[in-house]
Amino acid sequence: MFSKSLISCLRPSATLTSRRLLCSAMKKGRAPDMAEVRNRLREIVGASTNWSDHQQAMSERVSLSSTLARSQSELPAKSMKESFLEVHLPLGSEPQLREKYLTFHNTVRFGRILEDLDSLAVLISYSHTYNPALKRSPLSIVTALVDKIDMRQHVIYPDCDIKFTGHVTWVGRTSIEAKMHMTQYHNGAYSPVLDATFVMVARDPENKRAAFVNPLRPEGPEEEEIFKEGETNRSRRVELSTASLLKVAPTAEERKIVHGLFLNTLDTKTVSFRGRVLPPNSVWMEDAKLKGLEICHPQERNIFNRIFGGFLMRKAYELGWANACSFGGCRPSLVAVDDILFQKPVEIGSLLLLSSQVCYTEGKHIQVRVHSEVFDPLTRQHNTTNVFHFTFASDRDVPNIVPRTYGESMLYLDGKRHFNQTVESN
């Protein structure tokens, strides 16, 4: 969470870049809303709201390659203040907007919030790389990873205004970490709702190869600490990737857990490796799945003519929530989102297959993994595009999830790892 001192320090001087990037809202004397954020993103890259014109605009971006920096040293260092943005979501004052975010149960659709966070993270990154000498940015900035979203409260009111703030907190050569904070006005004051950390990557105008971004220049001890935390986050991500169960064997302790699960399901009457019995208050992992299909239409495209990452997150979240709801027998609340990896872009026209799996449970908590892949009906090939991890909480204890195969056991351990990380961070 950002400290109040840092936010108050960032906000006044943020007007320089923010005013240029969101001048239409500033002229009206108010903070911009999410519609203005998305309009500005289209202006930055030269995208069109019209599908046919959009394709032509994207082909014209090829000529912008000549304005790319050949090394990071060519780019001026930027401060955290220059990327600070504040954006409002006026759910309280605009009933028509509220309809878009409303659920049947009179709560806020969190999938819509994910879409807004994704758009804001992109604009924050463009604020950091802003060059006033260029009419359009030659960079294609896309979401690489949702590192973490921590919920500070589980209730989001559908008729109260929301405020997003955020800025760049760490920069590599071609990657950017952006942190965002969401608050909601209730009972006369803004109170924290969530904190989110996104990792963005910069690529060339054709979105084919990596491109350099401006280095970050921390100012003062508090910003130095934030930058160091970004370095720590990067090291943690590298360590977790190296220790992935898709690459290395489970630890000795994890192997004991898997064997314990196996022993707990043996049929004592037959004493056979094949005879398996489900323990009381348990569910086989294979029976805790929920799947969905999306046809990716042009309406859901982003500014680079691919399917909007926020749309993918919304669909994955809603499927994961539905699975947790079915499994726990109640309406679960979101605790955290972490390690959403964007492996490949999703092209318009794709058949997107979503598969959610309850992979770990503990007490009242349900860990859900959602795997998305595109299916080519002509070649019959499946290609993974995204993996999502959600932690939900029920209002009652939930059944234990029990793996039957070795592959399911690895999913169980992976889910346990993500759950433990959520518990440790909270």
Coordinates of C-alpha atoms in Angstrom, one line a residue:
M1 CA 0.0 0.0 0.0
F2 CA 1.2 3.5 -0.7
S3 CA 1.9 5.7 2.2
K4 CA -0.1 8.9 2.6
S5 CA 3.1 11.0 2.5
L6 CA 4.2 9.5 -0.8
I7 CA 0.8 9.9 -2.4
S8 CA 0.5 13.6 -1.3
C9 CA 4.0 14.1 -2.6
L10 CA 3.3 12.5 -6.0
R11 CA -0.1 14.1 -6.7
P12 CA 0.8 17.8 -7.2
S13 CA 3.7 17.2 -9.5
A14 CA 1.8 14.5 -11.4
T15 CA -0.1 17.2 -13.3
L16 CA 2.7 17.7 -15.8
T17 CA 2.5 14.3 -17.5
S18 CA -1.0 13.6 -16.4
R19 CA -2.4 16.8 -17.8
R20 CA -0.7 16.1 -21.2
L21 CA -2.0 12.5 -21.3
L22 CA -5.5 13.3 -20.1
C23 CA -5.9 16.9 -21.0
S24 CA -9.7 16.6 -21.8
A25 CA -10.5 15.7 -18.2
M26 CA -8.2 18.3 -16.8
K27 CA -9.8 21.0 -18.8
K28 CA -13.1 20.1 -17.1
G29 CA -11.4 20.6 -13.7
R30 CA -11.8 17.0 -12.5
A31 CA -10.0 13.7 -12.4
P32 CA -10.4 11.6 -15.5
D33 CA -12.6 8.5 -15.6
M34 CA -11.9 5.1 -17.2
A35 CA -13.5 6.0 -20.5
E36 CA -11.1 8.8 -20.9
V37 CA -8.2 6.5 -19.9
R38 CA -9.1 4.2 -22.8
N39 CA -9.6 7.0 -25.2
R40 CA -6.2 8.4 -24.4
L41 CA -4.6 5.0 -24.9
R42 CA -6.1 4.9 -28.4
E43 CA -4.7 8.3 -29.1
I44 CA -1.2 7.4 -27.9
V45 CA -0.8 4.5 -30.3
G46 CA -3.1 5.9 -33.1
A47 CA -5.7 3.2 -32.8
S48 CA -9.3 3.7 -34.1
T49 CA -12.6 2.8 -32.5
N50 CA -13.7 1.6 -36.0
W51 CA -12.7 -2.0 -36.7
S52 CA -11.8 -1.4 -40.4
D53 CA -9.9 1.8 -39.7
H54 CA -8.2 0.2 -36.8
Q55 CA -6.5 -2.4 -39.0
Q56 CA -5.1 0.3 -41.3
A57 CA -3.9 2.4 -38.3
M58 CA -2.0 -0.6 -36.9
S59 CA -0.3 -1.2 -40.3
E60 CA 0.8 2.4 -40.3
R61 CA 2.6 2.0 -37.0
V62 CA 5.4 0.1 -38.7
S63 CA 7.0 3.4 -39.7
L64 CA 7.4 4.3 -36.0
S65 CA 10.2 1.8 -35.6
S66 CA 12.7 4.4 -36.6
T67 CA 11.9 6.4 -33.5
L68 CA 12.7 3.6 -31.1
A69 CA 15.8 4.0 -28.8
R70 CA 18.7 1.8 -29.7
S71 CA 19.7 1.5 -26.1
Q72 CA 18.3 2.5 -22.7
S73 CA 21.1 5.0 -22.2
E74 CA 19.6 7.1 -25.0
L75 CA 16.4 7.7 -22.9
P76 CA 16.1 10.2 -20.1
A77 CA 15.5 8.9 -16.6
K78 CA 12.0 9.5 -15.2
S79 CA 10.8 10.0 -11.6
M80 CA 7.9 8.2 -10.0
K81 CA 6.0 11.5 -9.9
E82 CA 5.9 11.7 -13.7
S83 CA 3.9 8.5 -14.0
F84 CA 1.5 9.1 -11.1
L85 CA -2.1 9.0 -12.2
E86 CA -5.4 9.4 -10.4
V87 CA -8.6 8.1 -12.1
H88 CA -12.1 8.1 -10.8
L89 CA -14.9 5.6 -11.3
P90 CA -18.1 7.6 -10.4
L91 CA -20.4 4.7 -9.5
G92 CA -22.2 6.9 -7.0
S93 CA -22.9 9.9 -9.2
E94 CA -23.5 8.1 -12.6
P95 CA -26.3 5.5 -12.4
Q96 CA -25.9 4.6 -16.1
L97 CA -22.3 3.7 -15.5
R98 CA -23.3 1.7 -12.5
E99 CA -25.4 -0.7 -14.6
K100 CA -22.2 -1.9 -16.3
Y101 CA -20.6 -2.8 -12.9
L102 CA -23.7 -4.2 -11.2
T103 CA -24.3 -7.9 -10.4
F104 CA -27.7 -9.5 -9.8
H105 CA -27.0 -9.5 -6.1
N106 CA -26.4 -5.7 -6.0
T107 CA -22.6 -6.0 -5.7
V108 CA -19.8 -4.8 -8.0
R109 CA -18.5 -7.1 -10.8
F110 CA -14.9 -7.6 -9.8
G111 CA -14.1 -8.7 -13.4
R112 CA -14.9 -5.2 -14.5
I113 CA -12.4 -3.9 -11.9
L114 CA -9.8 -6.2 -13.4
E115 CA -10.4 -4.6 -16.8
D116 CA -10.0 -1.1 -15.3
L117 CA -6.8 -2.0 -13.5
D118 CA -5.3 -3.4 -16.7
S119 CA -6.1 -0.3 -18.7
L120 CA -4.7 1.9 -16.0
A121 CA -1.5 -0.1 -15.7
V122 CA -0.9 0.4 -19.5
L123 CA -1.5 4.2 -19.3
I124 CA 0.8 4.5 -16.2
S125 CA 3.5 2.8 -18.3
Y126 CA 2.9 5.1 -21.2
S127 CA 3.1 8.1 -18.8
H128 CA 6.6 6.9 -17.7
T129 CA 7.8 6.5 -21.3
Y130 CA 6.0 9.7 -22.5
N131 CA 8.0 11.7 -25.1
P132 CA 6.5 15.2 -25.9
A133 CA 8.4 15.3 -29.1
L134 CA 6.5 12.4 -30.6
K135 CA 2.9 12.6 -31.6
R136 CA 2.5 8.8 -31.2
S137 CA 4.4 6.4 -29.0
P138 CA 6.4 3.8 -31.0
L139 CA 6.1 1.4 -28.0
S140 CA 3.6 -1.4 -27.8
I141 CA 3.1 -1.8 -24.0
V142 CA 1.3 -5.0 -23.0
T143 CA 0.6 -6.8 -19.7
A144 CA 3.1 -9.6 -19.0
L145 CA 2.1 -10.6 -15.5
V146 CA -0.3 -9.7 -12.8
D147 CA 2.1 -10.2 -9.9
K148 CA -0.4 -9.7 -7.1
I149 CA -3.8 -8.2 -6.2
D150 CA -4.5 -8.1 -2.4
M151 CA -8.0 -7.3 -1.2
R152 CA -8.1 -4.9 1.8
Q153 CA -11.8 -5.3 2.2
H154 CA -14.3 -7.8 0.7
V155 CA -17.2 -5.4 0.2
I156 CA -17.3 -3.1 -2.8
Y157 CA -20.3 -0.9 -2.8
P158 CA -22.1 -0.5 -6.1
D159 CA -23.4 3.1 -5.4
C160 CA -20.2 4.7 -4.1
D161 CA -17.5 6.4 -6.1
I162 CA -14.2 4.6 -6.6
K163 CA -10.7 6.2 -7.0
F164 CA -7.7 4.6 -8.5
T165 CA -4.1 5.9 -8.0
G166 CA -0.9 4.4 -9.2
H167 CA 2.6 4.9 -10.6
V168 CA 5.7 3.1 -11.8
T169 CA 7.7 1.5 -9.0
W170 CA 10.4 -0.4 -10.8
V171 CA 11.9 -0.5 -14.3
G172 CA 14.2 -3.0 -16.0
R173 CA 15.5 -2.5 -19.5
T174 CA 12.3 -3.5 -21.3
S175 CA 9.9 -4.1 -18.4
I176 CA 7.9 -1.9 -16.0
E177 CA 6.4 -2.6 -12.7
A178 CA 3.3 -0.5 -11.9
K179 CA 1.5 -0.5 -8.5
M180 CA -2.0 0.7 -8.1
H181 CA -4.3 1.4 -5.2
M182 CA -8.0 1.4 -5.2
T183 CA -10.1 3.2 -2.6
Q184 CA -13.9 3.8 -2.3
Y185 CA -15.8 6.7 -0.8
H186 CA -18.1 5.5 2.0
N187 CA -19.3 7.1 5.2
G188 CA -17.6 10.4 4.4
A189 CA -14.1 9.2 3.5
Y190 CA -12.1 7.1 1.1
S191 CA -11.1 3.7 2.5
P192 CA -8.7 1.1 0.9
V193 CA -10.1 -1.7 -1.1
L194 CA -7.2 -3.3 -2.9
D195 CA -3.5 -3.0 -3.9
A196 CA -2.4 -4.3 -7.3
T197 CA 1.0 -4.9 -8.8
F198 CA 1.3 -5.4 -12.6
V199 CA 4.4 -6.1 -14.7
M200 CA 4.3 -4.6 -18.2
V201 CA 6.6 -5.2 -21.1
A202 CA 7.5 -2.8 -24.0
R203 CA 7.8 -4.0 -27.5
D204 CA 8.3 -2.5 -31.0
P205 CA 5.4 -1.0 -33.0
E206 CA 4.6 -4.4 -34.5
N207 CA 4.7 -6.1 -31.1
K208 CA 7.3 -8.5 -32.3
R209 CA 10.5 -7.7 -30.3
A210 CA 11.4 -6.1 -27.0
A211 CA 12.0 -2.3 -26.9
F212 CA 13.8 -0.2 -24.3
V213 CA 12.0 2.0 -21.8
N214 CA 13.2 5.0 -19.8
P215 CA 15.1 4.2 -16.6
L216 CA 13.5 5.1 -13.2
R217 CA 15.2 7.6 -10.9
P218 CA 14.0 7.3 -7.3
E219 CA 13.9 10.5 -5.4
G220 CA 14.2 10.4 -1.6
P221 CA 14.5 7.5 0.9
E222 CA 10.8 6.4 0.6
E223 CA 11.0 6.1 -3.2
E224 CA 14.3 4.2 -2.8
E225 CA 12.6 1.7 -0.6
I226 CA 9.8 1.3 -3.1
F227 CA 12.4 0.7 -5.9
K228 CA 14.2 -1.8 -3.7
E229 CA 10.9 -3.6 -3.1
G230 CA 10.5 -3.8 -6.9
E231 CA 14.0 -5.4 -7.2
T232 CA 12.9 -7.9 -4.5
N233 CA 9.7 -8.7 -6.4
R234 CA 11.7 -9.3 -9.5
S235 CA 14.1 -11.7 -7.7
R236 CA 11.1 -13.5 -6.2
R237 CA 9.5 -14.0 -9.6
V238 CA 12.8 -15.4 -11.0
E239 CA 13.1 -17.7 -8.0
L240 CA 9.5 -19.0 -8.3
S241 CA 9.9 -19.6 -12.0
T242 CA 13.1 -21.6 -11.4
A243 CA 11.3 -23.7 -8.7
S244 CA 8.2 -24.3 -10.9
L245 CA 6.9 -27.9 -10.6
L246 CA 6.8 -27.9 -14.4
K247 CA 10.6 -27.7 -14.3
V248 CA 11.9 -29.4 -11.0
A249 CA 10.7 -32.1 -8.7
P250 CA 8.7 -31.3 -5.5
T251 CA 10.7 -30.7 -2.3
A252 CA 11.1 -33.4 0.2
E253 CA 8.4 -32.0 2.4
E254 CA 6.0 -31.7 -0.6
R255 CA 6.7 -35.3 -1.5
K256 CA 5.7 -36.3 2.0
I257 CA 2.4 -34.4 1.6
V258 CA 1.6 -36.2 -1.7
H259 CA 2.4 -39.6 -0.2
G260 CA 0.3 -38.7 2.9
L261 CA -2.7 -37.9 0.6
F262 CA -2.2 -41.2 -1.2
L263 CA -2.1 -43.2 2.0
N264 CA -5.2 -41.4 3.3
T265 CA -7.2 -42.7 0.3
L266 CA -6.1 -46.3 0.4
D267 CA -8.8 -49.0 0.8
T268 CA -7.9 -50.8 4.0
K269 CA -10.0 -53.8 2.9
T270 CA -8.1 -54.5 -0.3
V271 CA -4.7 -53.0 0.6
S272 CA -4.1 -52.4 -3.0
F273 CA -2.3 -49.6 -4.9
R274 CA -5.3 -49.3 -7.2
G275 CA -8.0 -49.4 -4.5
R276 CA -8.7 -45.7 -3.7
V277 CA -11.4 -44.5 -1.3
L278 CA -12.5 -40.9 -0.9
P279 CA -12.1 -39.7 2.7
P280 CA -15.1 -38.1 4.6
N281 CA -15.9 -34.5 3.7
S282 CA -13.7 -34.6 0.6
V283 CA -14.1 -34.2 -3.2
W284 CA -11.9 -35.8 -5.9
M285 CA -10.1 -33.1 -7.8
E286 CA -11.4 -34.4 -11.1
D287 CA -14.9 -33.6 -9.9
A288 CA -14.1 -29.9 -9.1
K289 CA -13.8 -28.5 -12.6
L290 CA -15.8 -26.0 -14.6
K291 CA -15.2 -25.1 -18.2
G292 CA -16.2 -22.3 -20.6
L293 CA -15.8 -21.2 -24.2
E294 CA -15.4 -17.7 -25.6
I295 CA -15.5 -16.7 -29.3
C296 CA -13.2 -13.7 -29.5
H297 CA -15.0 -11.0 -31.4
P298 CA -13.4 -7.7 -32.6
Q299 CA -15.5 -5.8 -29.9
E300 CA -13.1 -7.2 -27.3
R301 CA -9.9 -6.1 -29.0
N302 CA -7.3 -3.9 -27.4
I303 CA -5.4 -1.0 -28.9
F304 CA -3.0 -3.4 -30.6
N305 CA -5.6 -5.4 -32.4
R306 CA -5.5 -8.4 -30.0
I307 CA -8.0 -9.5 -27.4
F308 CA -7.9 -7.2 -24.4
G309 CA -6.1 -8.7 -21.4
G310 CA -8.6 -7.2 -19.0
F311 CA -11.4 -9.1 -20.9
L312 CA -9.4 -12.4 -20.5
M313 CA -9.0 -11.7 -16.7
R314 CA -12.7 -10.9 -16.3
K315 CA -13.8 -14.1 -18.0
A316 CA -11.3 -16.2 -16.1
Y317 CA -12.3 -14.6 -12.8
E318 CA -16.0 -15.1 -13.4
L319 CA -15.5 -18.8 -14.3
G320 CA -13.2 -19.3 -11.2
W321 CA -15.7 -17.6 -9.0
A322 CA -18.5 -19.7 -10.3
N323 CA -16.4 -22.9 -9.6
A324 CA -15.6 -21.8 -6.1
C325 CA -19.3 -20.9 -5.6
S326 CA -20.4 -24.4 -6.7
F327 CA -17.7 -26.1 -4.7
G328 CA -18.2 -24.3 -1.5
G329 CA -22.0 -24.1 -1.7
C330 CA -22.1 -20.3 -1.0
R331 CA -21.1 -17.0 -2.5
P332 CA -17.3 -16.8 -1.9
S333 CA -15.4 -13.5 -1.5
L334 CA -12.1 -12.8 -3.3
V335 CA -9.0 -12.8 -1.1
A336 CA -6.2 -12.4 -3.6
V337 CA -5.2 -12.7 -7.2
D338 CA -1.6 -13.6 -8.0
D339 CA 0.7 -14.8 -10.7
I340 CA -1.5 -14.3 -13.7
L341 CA 0.9 -15.1 -16.6
F342 CA 0.2 -13.8 -20.1
Q343 CA 2.2 -16.3 -22.2
K344 CA 0.8 -15.6 -25.7
P345 CA -1.6 -13.0 -27.1
V346 CA -5.0 -14.1 -28.1
E347 CA -5.9 -13.2 -31.7
I348 CA -9.3 -11.9 -32.8
G349 CA -11.5 -14.8 -34.0
S350 CA -9.9 -17.3 -31.7
L351 CA -11.8 -20.0 -29.9
L352 CA -10.8 -19.5 -26.3
L353 CA -11.2 -22.5 -24.0
L354 CA -11.2 -21.7 -20.3
S355 CA -10.9 -24.5 -17.7
S356 CA -11.1 -23.8 -13.9
Q357 CA -9.9 -26.3 -11.3
V358 CA -10.2 -26.2 -7.5
C359 CA -6.7 -27.3 -6.7
Y360 CA -6.3 -26.7 -3.0
T361 CA -8.5 -26.0 0.0
E362 CA -7.8 -25.2 3.6
G363 CA -10.4 -24.3 6.2
K364 CA -12.7 -21.8 4.6
H365 CA -10.4 -21.0 1.7
I366 CA -10.6 -22.2 -1.9
Q367 CA -7.6 -21.9 -4.3
V368 CA -8.7 -22.0 -8.0
R369 CA -6.5 -22.2 -11.0
V370 CA -7.9 -21.2 -14.4
H371 CA -6.1 -22.3 -17.6
S372 CA -6.9 -20.6 -20.9
E373 CA -5.9 -21.9 -24.3
V374 CA -6.8 -21.1 -27.9
F375 CA -8.1 -23.9 -30.1
D376 CA -7.5 -24.0 -33.9
P377 CA -10.4 -26.1 -35.3
L378 CA -8.5 -26.6 -38.6
T379 CA -5.2 -28.0 -37.2
R380 CA -6.9 -29.3 -33.9
Q381 CA -4.0 -27.7 -32.0
H382 CA -4.3 -26.2 -28.5
N383 CA -1.9 -23.5 -27.3
T384 CA -1.8 -22.1 -23.7
T385 CA -2.3 -18.4 -23.5
N386 CA -2.8 -17.6 -19.9
V387 CA -2.8 -19.1 -16.4
F388 CA -4.8 -17.5 -13.6
H389 CA -4.7 -18.0 -9.8
F390 CA -7.4 -16.9 -7.5
T391 CA -7.9 -17.3 -3.7
F392 CA -11.4 -17.2 -2.4
A393 CA -12.9 -17.4 1.1
S394 CA -16.2 -19.1 2.0
D395 CA -18.4 -18.3 5.0
R396 CA -18.0 -21.9 6.1
D397 CA -15.5 -24.7 6.1
V398 CA -15.3 -26.3 2.6
P399 CA -14.6 -29.9 1.7
N400 CA -11.0 -31.1 1.2
I401 CA -9.8 -31.5 -2.3
V402 CA -8.1 -34.8 -3.0
P403 CA -5.9 -35.5 -6.0
R404 CA -6.0 -39.0 -7.6
T405 CA -3.2 -38.8 -10.2
Y406 CA 0.4 -37.6 -10.1
G407 CA -0.5 -34.7 -12.4
E408 CA -3.3 -33.7 -10.0
S409 CA -0.9 -33.9 -7.1
M410 CA 1.3 -31.4 -8.8
L411 CA -1.7 -29.1 -9.2
Y412 CA -2.4 -29.6 -5.5
L413 CA 1.1 -28.6 -4.5
D414 CA 1.1 -25.6 -6.9
G415 CA -2.2 -24.4 -5.4
K416 CA -0.8 -24.9 -1.9
R417 CA 2.2 -22.7 -2.8
H418 CA 0.0 -19.9 -4.1
F419 CA -2.2 -20.1 -1.0
N420 CA 0.8 -20.0 1.3
Q421 CA 2.2 -16.9 -0.5
T422 CA -1.2 -15.2 -0.1
V423 CA -1.3 -16.0 3.6
E424 CA 2.3 -14.8 4.1
S425 CA 1.7 -11.5 2.2
N426 CA -1.5 -10.8 4.3

